[in-house]
Coordinates of C-alpha atoms and ligand atoms in Angstrom, one line a residue:
M127 CA 77.9 127.2 149.4
R128 CA 78.0 130.7 148.2
L129 CA 78.7 131.6 144.6
S130 CA 81.4 134.0 145.8
Q131 CA 83.3 131.0 147.2
L132 CA 83.1 129.0 144.0
F133 CA 86.5 127.8 143.1
S134 CA 86.1 128.7 139.4
Q135 CA 86.4 132.2 138.1
T136 CA 84.4 133.5 135.2
L137 CA 86.3 135.4 132.4
R138 CA 85.3 138.9 131.4
S139 CA 86.5 138.6 127.9
D140 CA 86.5 136.0 125.2
P141 CA 89.5 133.6 125.5
A142 CA 91.7 133.8 122.4
E143 CA 92.1 130.0 122.1
A144 CA 88.3 129.3 121.8
E145 CA 87.5 128.0 118.4
V146 CA 83.8 127.3 118.8
E147 CA 80.9 128.6 120.9
S148 CA 80.8 125.7 123.3
H149 CA 84.5 126.0 124.0
R150 CA 84.2 129.8 124.5
L151 CA 81.3 129.5 126.9
L152 CA 82.8 126.6 128.9
L153 CA 86.0 128.6 129.4
R154 CA 84.2 131.9 130.2
A155 CA 81.8 130.3 132.7
G156 CA 84.7 128.6 134.5
Y157 CA 83.8 125.0 133.7
I158 CA 87.0 123.9 132.1
R159 CA 90.7 125.0 131.8
Q160 CA 93.1 123.6 129.3
L161 CA 96.2 121.9 130.8
A162 CA 97.8 120.6 127.5
A163 CA 96.7 120.0 124.0
G164 CA 93.5 118.0 124.2
V165 CA 93.8 117.7 128.0
F166 CA 91.4 119.7 130.2
D167 CA 90.9 120.3 133.9
L168 CA 87.2 119.8 134.7
L169 CA 86.3 122.4 137.4
P170 CA 83.5 122.0 139.9
L171 CA 80.7 123.2 137.7
A172 CA 81.7 120.7 134.9
R173 CA 82.1 117.9 137.5
R174 CA 78.6 118.6 138.8
S175 CA 77.2 118.5 135.2
L176 CA 79.0 115.3 134.5
N177 CA 77.7 113.7 137.7
K178 CA 74.1 114.5 136.5
I179 CA 74.8 113.1 133.1
G180 CA 76.4 110.0 134.7
T181 CA 73.3 109.5 136.8
I182 CA 71.1 109.4 133.7
V183 CA 73.5 107.0 131.9
R184 CA 73.7 104.7 134.9
Q185 CA 69.9 104.5 135.3
E186 CA 69.4 103.7 131.6
M187 CA 72.2 101.1 131.5
E188 CA 70.9 99.4 134.7
A189 CA 67.4 99.4 133.1
I190 CA 68.8 97.1 130.4
G191 CA 70.6 94.9 132.8
G192 CA 74.0 96.6 133.0
Q193 CA 76.4 96.1 135.9
E194 CA 78.9 98.8 136.5
L195 CA 82.6 98.1 137.0
T196 CA 85.9 100.0 136.6
L197 CA 88.7 98.7 134.5
P198 CA 92.3 99.9 134.5
V199 CA 93.6 102.7 132.3
V200 CA 97.1 101.1 132.2
Q201 CA 96.9 97.7 130.5
P202 CA 99.4 95.0 129.6
A203 CA 100.5 95.0 125.9
E204 CA 100.0 91.2 125.6
L205 CA 96.2 91.6 125.5
W206 CA 96.5 94.1 122.6
Q207 CA 99.0 91.9 120.8
E208 CA 96.7 88.9 121.2
S209 CA 93.7 90.8 119.7
G210 CA 96.0 92.2 116.9
R211 CA 95.2 95.8 117.6
W212 CA 98.8 96.4 118.9
Q213 CA 99.9 95.7 115.4
R214 CA 97.0 97.4 113.6
L215 CA 96.7 100.7 115.5
G216 CA 99.1 103.6 114.8
P217 CA 100.4 106.2 117.2
E218 CA 96.9 107.0 118.6
L219 CA 97.6 104.1 120.9
T220 CA 100.1 105.2 123.5
R221 CA 102.6 102.5 124.3
L222 CA 104.9 102.7 127.3
Q223 CA 107.2 100.5 129.5
D224 CA 107.3 100.0 133.2
R225 CA 110.5 99.9 135.2
N226 CA 111.0 96.2 134.4
G227 CA 110.8 96.9 130.6
R228 CA 107.3 95.4 130.4
Q229 CA 105.2 96.8 127.6
L230 CA 102.0 98.6 128.5
V231 CA 99.4 100.6 126.8
L232 CA 97.1 103.5 127.9
G233 CA 93.5 102.2 127.4
M234 CA 91.7 103.9 124.5
T235 CA 88.9 101.3 124.8
H236 CA 88.4 98.1 126.8
E237 CA 87.4 95.2 124.6
E238 CA 90.6 93.3 125.3
V239 CA 90.4 93.7 129.1
V240 CA 86.7 92.8 129.2
A241 CA 87.4 89.7 127.0
D242 CA 90.2 88.6 129.3
L243 CA 88.1 89.2 132.4
A244 CA 85.2 87.3 130.9
R245 CA 87.2 84.2 130.0
R246 CA 88.5 84.1 133.5
E247 CA 85.2 84.6 135.3
I248 CA 82.6 83.0 133.1
R249 CA 82.6 79.2 133.5
S250 CA 79.4 78.3 131.7
Y251 CA 77.0 79.6 129.0
R252 CA 74.4 79.4 131.8
Q253 CA 76.0 82.6 133.3
L254 CA 75.1 84.5 130.1
P255 CA 73.8 86.9 129.0
L256 CA 75.8 89.6 130.8
L257 CA 76.2 93.3 130.4
V258 CA 79.0 95.2 132.0
Y259 CA 79.7 98.9 131.7
Q260 CA 81.9 101.7 133.1
I261 CA 82.2 105.4 133.0
Q262 CA 86.0 105.9 132.9
T263 CA 88.9 107.9 131.5
K264 CA 90.3 107.1 128.1
W265 CA 93.4 108.2 126.3
R266 CA 93.7 108.5 122.5
D267 CA 96.7 110.4 121.2
E268 CA 94.7 112.3 118.6
P269 CA 96.8 114.1 116.0
R270 CA 94.6 117.2 116.0
P271 CA 92.7 117.9 119.2
R272 CA 90.2 120.7 118.6
A273 CA 87.2 122.7 119.6
G274 CA 87.4 122.4 123.3
L275 CA 85.8 119.2 124.5
I276 CA 84.7 118.2 121.0
R277 CA 87.9 116.3 120.3
T278 CA 90.3 115.8 123.2
R279 CA 93.0 113.3 123.9
E280 CA 92.0 112.4 127.4
F281 CA 88.2 112.0 127.9
L282 CA 85.5 110.4 129.9
M283 CA 83.6 107.7 128.2
K284 CA 80.7 105.4 129.0
D285 CA 81.5 102.1 127.4
S286 CA 79.5 98.9 127.8
Y287 CA 80.2 95.3 126.7
S288 CA 77.5 92.7 126.1
L289 CA 78.4 89.0 126.5
D290 CA 76.1 86.4 125.0
A291 CA 76.0 82.7 124.3
D292 CA 74.5 83.1 120.8
W293 CA 73.7 85.5 117.9
E294 CA 70.1 86.0 119.1
G295 CA 71.4 87.2 122.4
L296 CA 73.8 89.6 120.7
D297 CA 70.9 90.9 118.5
R298 CA 68.8 91.4 121.6
Q299 CA 71.5 93.4 123.5
Y300 CA 72.3 95.4 120.4
R301 CA 68.7 96.5 120.2
A302 CA 68.5 97.2 123.9
H303 CA 71.5 99.5 123.6
Y304 CA 70.0 101.2 120.6
Q305 CA 66.9 102.0 122.6
A306 CA 68.8 102.9 125.8
Y307 CA 71.0 105.4 123.9
Q308 CA 68.0 107.1 122.4
T309 CA 66.5 107.5 125.9
I310 CA 69.7 108.8 127.3
F311 CA 70.1 111.5 124.7
R312 CA 66.4 112.5 125.0
R313 CA 66.7 112.8 128.8
C314 CA 69.9 115.0 128.2
G315 CA 67.9 117.2 125.9
L316 CA 70.0 116.2 122.8
E317 CA 68.4 115.5 119.5
A318 CA 70.3 112.5 118.1
S319 CA 70.1 111.2 114.6
V320 CA 70.9 107.6 114.2
V321 CA 73.0 106.7 111.1
E322 CA 74.7 103.7 109.6
S323 CA 78.5 103.9 110.2
D324 CA 81.8 102.3 109.7
V325 CA 82.9 99.6 112.1
G326 CA 86.4 101.1 112.1
M327 CA 88.9 99.7 114.5
M328 CA 86.2 97.8 116.4
G329 CA 85.6 95.5 113.5
G330 CA 82.4 93.5 113.5
Q331 CA 79.3 93.4 111.3
L332 CA 77.1 96.3 112.0
A333 CA 77.5 99.7 113.6
H334 CA 75.2 102.7 114.3
E335 CA 76.2 106.1 115.3
F336 CA 74.2 108.6 117.3
M337 CA 74.9 112.0 115.9
F338 CA 74.1 115.6 116.9
Q339 CA 73.7 117.7 113.8
S340 CA 76.0 120.7 114.1
D341 CA 78.3 122.7 111.8
I342 CA 81.2 122.3 114.2
G343 CA 81.1 118.5 113.8
E344 CA 83.9 116.6 112.2
D345 CA 81.6 113.9 110.6
L346 CA 79.6 114.4 107.5
L347 CA 76.2 112.7 107.2
L348 CA 74.1 112.0 104.1
L349 CA 70.4 112.3 104.8
C350 CA 67.4 111.6 102.7
R351 CA 64.3 113.7 103.6
Q352 CA 62.0 111.5 101.5
C353 CA 62.7 108.0 102.9
G354 CA 64.8 108.6 106.0
Y355 CA 68.0 107.0 104.8
A356 CA 70.9 108.3 107.0
A357 CA 74.5 107.3 106.9
N358 CA 77.9 108.6 107.7
R359 CA 79.8 109.7 104.6
E360 CA 82.4 107.1 105.4
V361 CA 79.9 104.4 104.4
A362 CA 77.1 106.2 102.7
R363 CA 75.9 104.7 99.5
F364 CA 74.2 106.4 96.6
R365 CA 72.4 105.3 93.4
K366 CA 75.1 105.4 90.7
P367 CA 74.1 106.5 87.2
E368 CA 73.6 103.8 84.5
P369 CA 75.8 104.9 81.6
P370 CA 74.2 104.3 78.2
P371 CA 75.7 101.2 76.5
E372 CA 78.3 101.9 73.8
A373 CA 80.4 99.5 71.6
P374 CA 84.0 99.7 72.7
L375 CA 86.1 101.8 70.3
P376 CA 89.8 101.2 69.6
L377 CA 92.4 102.7 72.0
E378 CA 93.8 105.9 70.8
S379 CA 96.7 107.9 72.2
V380 CA 96.2 111.7 72.5
A381 CA 98.6 114.5 73.4
T382 CA 97.4 116.3 76.5
P383 CA 100.1 118.8 77.5
D384 CA 99.7 120.2 81.1
C385 CA 96.6 118.1 81.9
K386 CA 97.6 116.7 85.2
T387 CA 94.2 117.2 86.8
I388 CA 90.8 115.8 85.7
A389 CA 89.4 119.3 85.4
A390 CA 92.2 120.4 83.1
L391 CA 91.9 117.2 81.1
A392 CA 88.2 117.4 80.6
N393 CA 88.4 121.0 79.7
F394 CA 91.2 120.4 77.2
L395 CA 89.4 117.6 75.4
G396 CA 86.0 119.3 75.7
L397 CA 84.5 116.2 77.5
P398 CA 82.4 115.9 80.7
Q399 CA 84.5 114.7 83.7
A400 CA 82.2 111.6 83.7
R401 CA 83.9 110.4 80.6
T402 CA 87.3 110.2 82.3
A403 CA 88.9 107.8 84.8
K404 CA 90.7 109.2 87.8
A405 CA 93.6 107.3 89.4
V406 CA 94.5 107.9 93.0
F407 CA 97.7 106.3 94.6
L408 CA 97.8 105.3 98.2
M409 CA 100.0 103.1 100.4
A410 CA 98.0 100.6 102.4
R411 CA 99.3 99.0 105.6
L412 CA 97.9 95.5 105.4
V413 CA 97.6 93.2 108.3
E414 CA 97.4 89.4 108.1
E415 CA 94.1 88.1 109.6
Q416 CA 94.6 86.5 112.9
G417 CA 93.5 82.9 112.8
E418 CA 91.7 80.7 115.4
G419 CA 95.1 79.9 116.9
A420 CA 95.7 83.5 117.9
A421 CA 94.7 82.8 121.5
E422 CA 97.7 80.5 121.9
G423 CA 100.0 83.4 120.9
R424 CA 99.8 85.0 124.3
A425 CA 101.7 82.3 126.1
T426 CA 104.4 81.9 123.5
Q427 CA 105.1 85.5 122.5
P428 CA 107.5 87.2 124.8
A429 CA 105.9 90.3 126.2
S430 CA 108.9 92.5 125.3
S431 CA 108.9 91.6 121.7
P432 CA 106.3 93.7 119.7
A433 CA 108.1 92.8 116.5
V434 CA 106.5 89.4 116.6
G435 CA 103.2 90.9 115.6
E436 CA 104.6 93.7 113.4
R437 CA 106.3 91.2 111.0
A438 CA 102.8 90.4 109.7
V439 CA 102.4 94.1 108.6
G440 CA 103.3 95.0 105.1
E441 CA 102.8 98.1 102.9
R442 CA 101.5 97.8 99.4
L443 CA 100.9 100.4 96.7
V444 CA 97.2 100.8 95.9
F445 CA 96.0 102.1 92.6
A446 CA 92.4 103.2 93.1
I447 CA 90.3 104.1 90.0
V448 CA 87.0 106.0 90.0
R449 CA 85.2 107.9 87.3
G450 CA 86.5 111.4 86.9
D451 CA 83.4 113.1 88.3
M452 CA 83.6 111.1 91.6
E453 CA 85.8 111.0 94.7
V454 CA 87.6 108.0 96.2
N455 CA 86.3 107.2 99.7
E456 CA 89.2 106.1 101.8
V457 CA 87.2 104.3 104.4
K458 CA 85.3 102.2 101.8
L459 CA 88.7 101.6 100.0
A460 CA 90.4 100.5 103.3
N461 CA 87.4 98.2 104.0
A462 CA 87.6 96.7 100.5
L463 CA 91.3 96.0 101.0
R464 CA 91.1 95.1 104.7
A465 CA 93.8 97.7 105.2
A466 CA 94.6 99.0 108.7
E467 CA 95.8 102.4 107.3
L468 CA 96.1 104.3 104.1
R469 CA 98.4 107.2 103.3
P470 CA 99.0 109.1 100.0
A471 CA 101.8 107.5 98.0
T472 CA 104.9 109.6 97.1
E473 CA 105.8 110.2 93.4
A474 CA 108.7 107.9 93.8
E475 CA 106.5 105.1 95.0
V476 CA 104.1 105.7 92.1
R477 CA 107.0 105.6 89.6
A478 CA 108.4 102.5 91.1
A479 CA 105.2 100.7 90.1
G480 CA 105.7 101.8 86.4
A481 CA 103.0 104.5 86.5
E482 CA 103.5 108.2 85.6
P483 CA 102.1 110.7 88.2
G484 CA 99.5 113.0 86.7
Y485 CA 99.2 110.7 83.6
A486 CA 98.7 107.3 85.3
S487 CA 96.3 104.6 84.4
P488 CA 96.0 100.9 84.9
V489 CA 96.3 100.2 81.2
G490 CA 99.4 98.1 80.6
L491 CA 99.8 97.2 84.3
R492 CA 99.0 93.5 84.9
P493 CA 97.7 93.1 88.5
A494 CA 99.2 89.6 88.8
H495 CA 102.7 90.9 88.0
Q496 CA 102.5 94.2 89.7
A497 CA 103.6 95.5 93.0
A498 CA 100.3 97.5 93.0
L499 CA 96.9 96.4 94.0
I500 CA 94.3 97.7 91.6
V501 CA 90.9 98.6 93.1
V502 CA 88.3 99.8 90.6
D503 CA 85.0 101.4 91.5
E504 CA 81.9 99.2 90.6
L505 CA 80.8 101.9 88.1
L506 CA 83.8 101.5 85.8
P507 CA 83.1 98.1 84.3
R508 CA 79.8 99.6 83.1
S509 CA 81.4 102.9 81.8
P510 CA 82.7 102.4 78.2
N511 CA 85.2 104.4 76.3
L512 CA 86.7 106.6 79.1
V513 CA 89.8 108.8 78.8
A514 CA 92.6 107.6 81.1
G515 CA 96.3 108.3 81.5
A516 CA 98.8 106.7 79.1
N517 CA 101.6 106.3 81.8
Q518 CA 103.6 108.7 79.7
P519 CA 104.1 112.4 80.5
G520 CA 101.8 114.6 78.4
Y521 CA 99.6 111.8 76.9
H522 CA 96.3 110.1 77.7
L523 CA 94.4 107.3 76.1
R524 CA 90.9 107.6 74.6
N525 CA 88.4 104.7 74.6
V526 CA 89.8 102.8 77.6
N527 CA 87.5 99.9 78.5
Y528 CA 87.5 97.7 81.6
G529 CA 88.1 94.1 80.9
R530 CA 89.7 94.7 77.5
D531 CA 92.4 97.2 78.4
Y532 CA 92.8 96.6 82.2
S533 CA 91.5 94.6 85.0
A534 CA 91.4 94.9 88.8
T535 CA 92.4 93.0 91.9
I536 CA 89.1 94.2 93.5
V537 CA 86.0 95.7 92.1
A538 CA 83.9 97.4 94.8
D539 CA 82.0 100.6 95.8
I540 CA 84.9 102.9 96.6
T541 CA 83.3 106.3 95.9
S542 CA 82.0 109.0 98.3
A543 CA 78.4 110.1 98.4
G544 CA 77.9 113.8 98.4
E545 CA 75.3 116.6 98.5
G546 CA 72.7 116.0 95.8
H547 CA 73.6 112.4 94.9
P548 CA 70.6 110.2 94.5
C549 CA 69.5 108.3 97.7
P550 CA 70.3 104.6 97.4
Q551 CA 66.8 103.6 98.6
C552 CA 64.5 106.0 96.9
G553 CA 66.6 108.1 94.5
A554 CA 65.7 111.5 96.0
P555 CA 68.7 113.9 96.3
L556 CA 70.7 113.4 99.5
R557 CA 71.5 116.3 101.8
A558 CA 74.9 116.6 103.4
Q559 CA 75.0 117.8 107.0
R560 CA 77.9 118.1 109.5
A561 CA 77.5 116.4 112.9
V562 CA 79.2 115.6 116.2
E563 CA 79.3 112.0 117.3
L564 CA 77.5 111.3 120.6
G565 CA 77.6 107.6 120.7
H566 CA 78.4 104.5 118.7
I567 CA 77.3 100.9 119.0
F568 CA 79.1 98.0 117.2
K569 CA 78.1 94.4 116.7
Ligands
ZN272 ZN1 65.6 108.1 100.2

């Protein structure tokens, strides 16, 4: 075929909507056209490129024993209610009804469908291990599609599912994927960094992400040049300082007018921010864990009644406390709480728990009698004599000590690692780097 007959037209000038270089070039060269927010037409040149990438992916998946199948985009809601993700996921999961009022979802991933298929097809452990995969269209109603094909709502994904009779088999297939993904990215000419990551909505025990380092990426990695430690900021650890021991001093109230931020407070009192405690209020959507009996639920829950699952969902105020020089990491916090979702609390919600926005602290709030869950960073029990809010406008307390003056529902690592923090393995300063996610494996 002649180029003059190519369906796609190149563009002479830069399209106004292009935010990043890849988006600009794909539009100008006639690979893609946008149909709606986060929804793209893939024109012949893009389709040819995807076919080539698909060939590499298929070869490498088959080399580790994968068998290709194609699963439906439209799926019955019952499967998602049974797994609990119908209740846990927010509006990114698109729910719809057919003409008979039957609840359906648009597939954003296919664990439910694969599990259902496997329980119908696999009669004996002797049929295992198995590995099935597909290259198929997914839909996730992302709140902010951006940067051309970097974050879209409709997208093509290769997803594979390993089925094993025991943990050793799972370990073996996890390692096989780890290797296969590295081979795929190498053959595609992409330099991929492998990092520890959050298991997110997939759940499970272990996850690795394959990341392409680029400033247009939405993820932030923390990397150690010295020992090779690499993790997504969502889960990255760092070596926390060991505060020098001090005898606890008596509590003392101090007037701190207009000190609603940690910076203003530390400045006013002439103290380093490390000598203050910072309180952050969030509302957590908690979901009851599904027990072993959950599989029975499918037969007894009417398909048209999503409220059955949603009744298990409750919102609680969370009072997260970190040292003033650190930041709360919402992914770590959500994991510590087993929360499905966190959102900032309103001032009214904070006041309802007896705390004063801008001057809040856990002092005087007893967790057992409070509406709030108090989650304290692991560093605070070792940090004596901090300045914290007095729950009274314009006042703070000096010499606040964990254990004596307040306690927590949960003590956990809930702070974010950042540029220059000491590596958790070797202590060398970590480097922060933006990256685009290429692939993700979950155990
Ligand atoms: Zn290191």
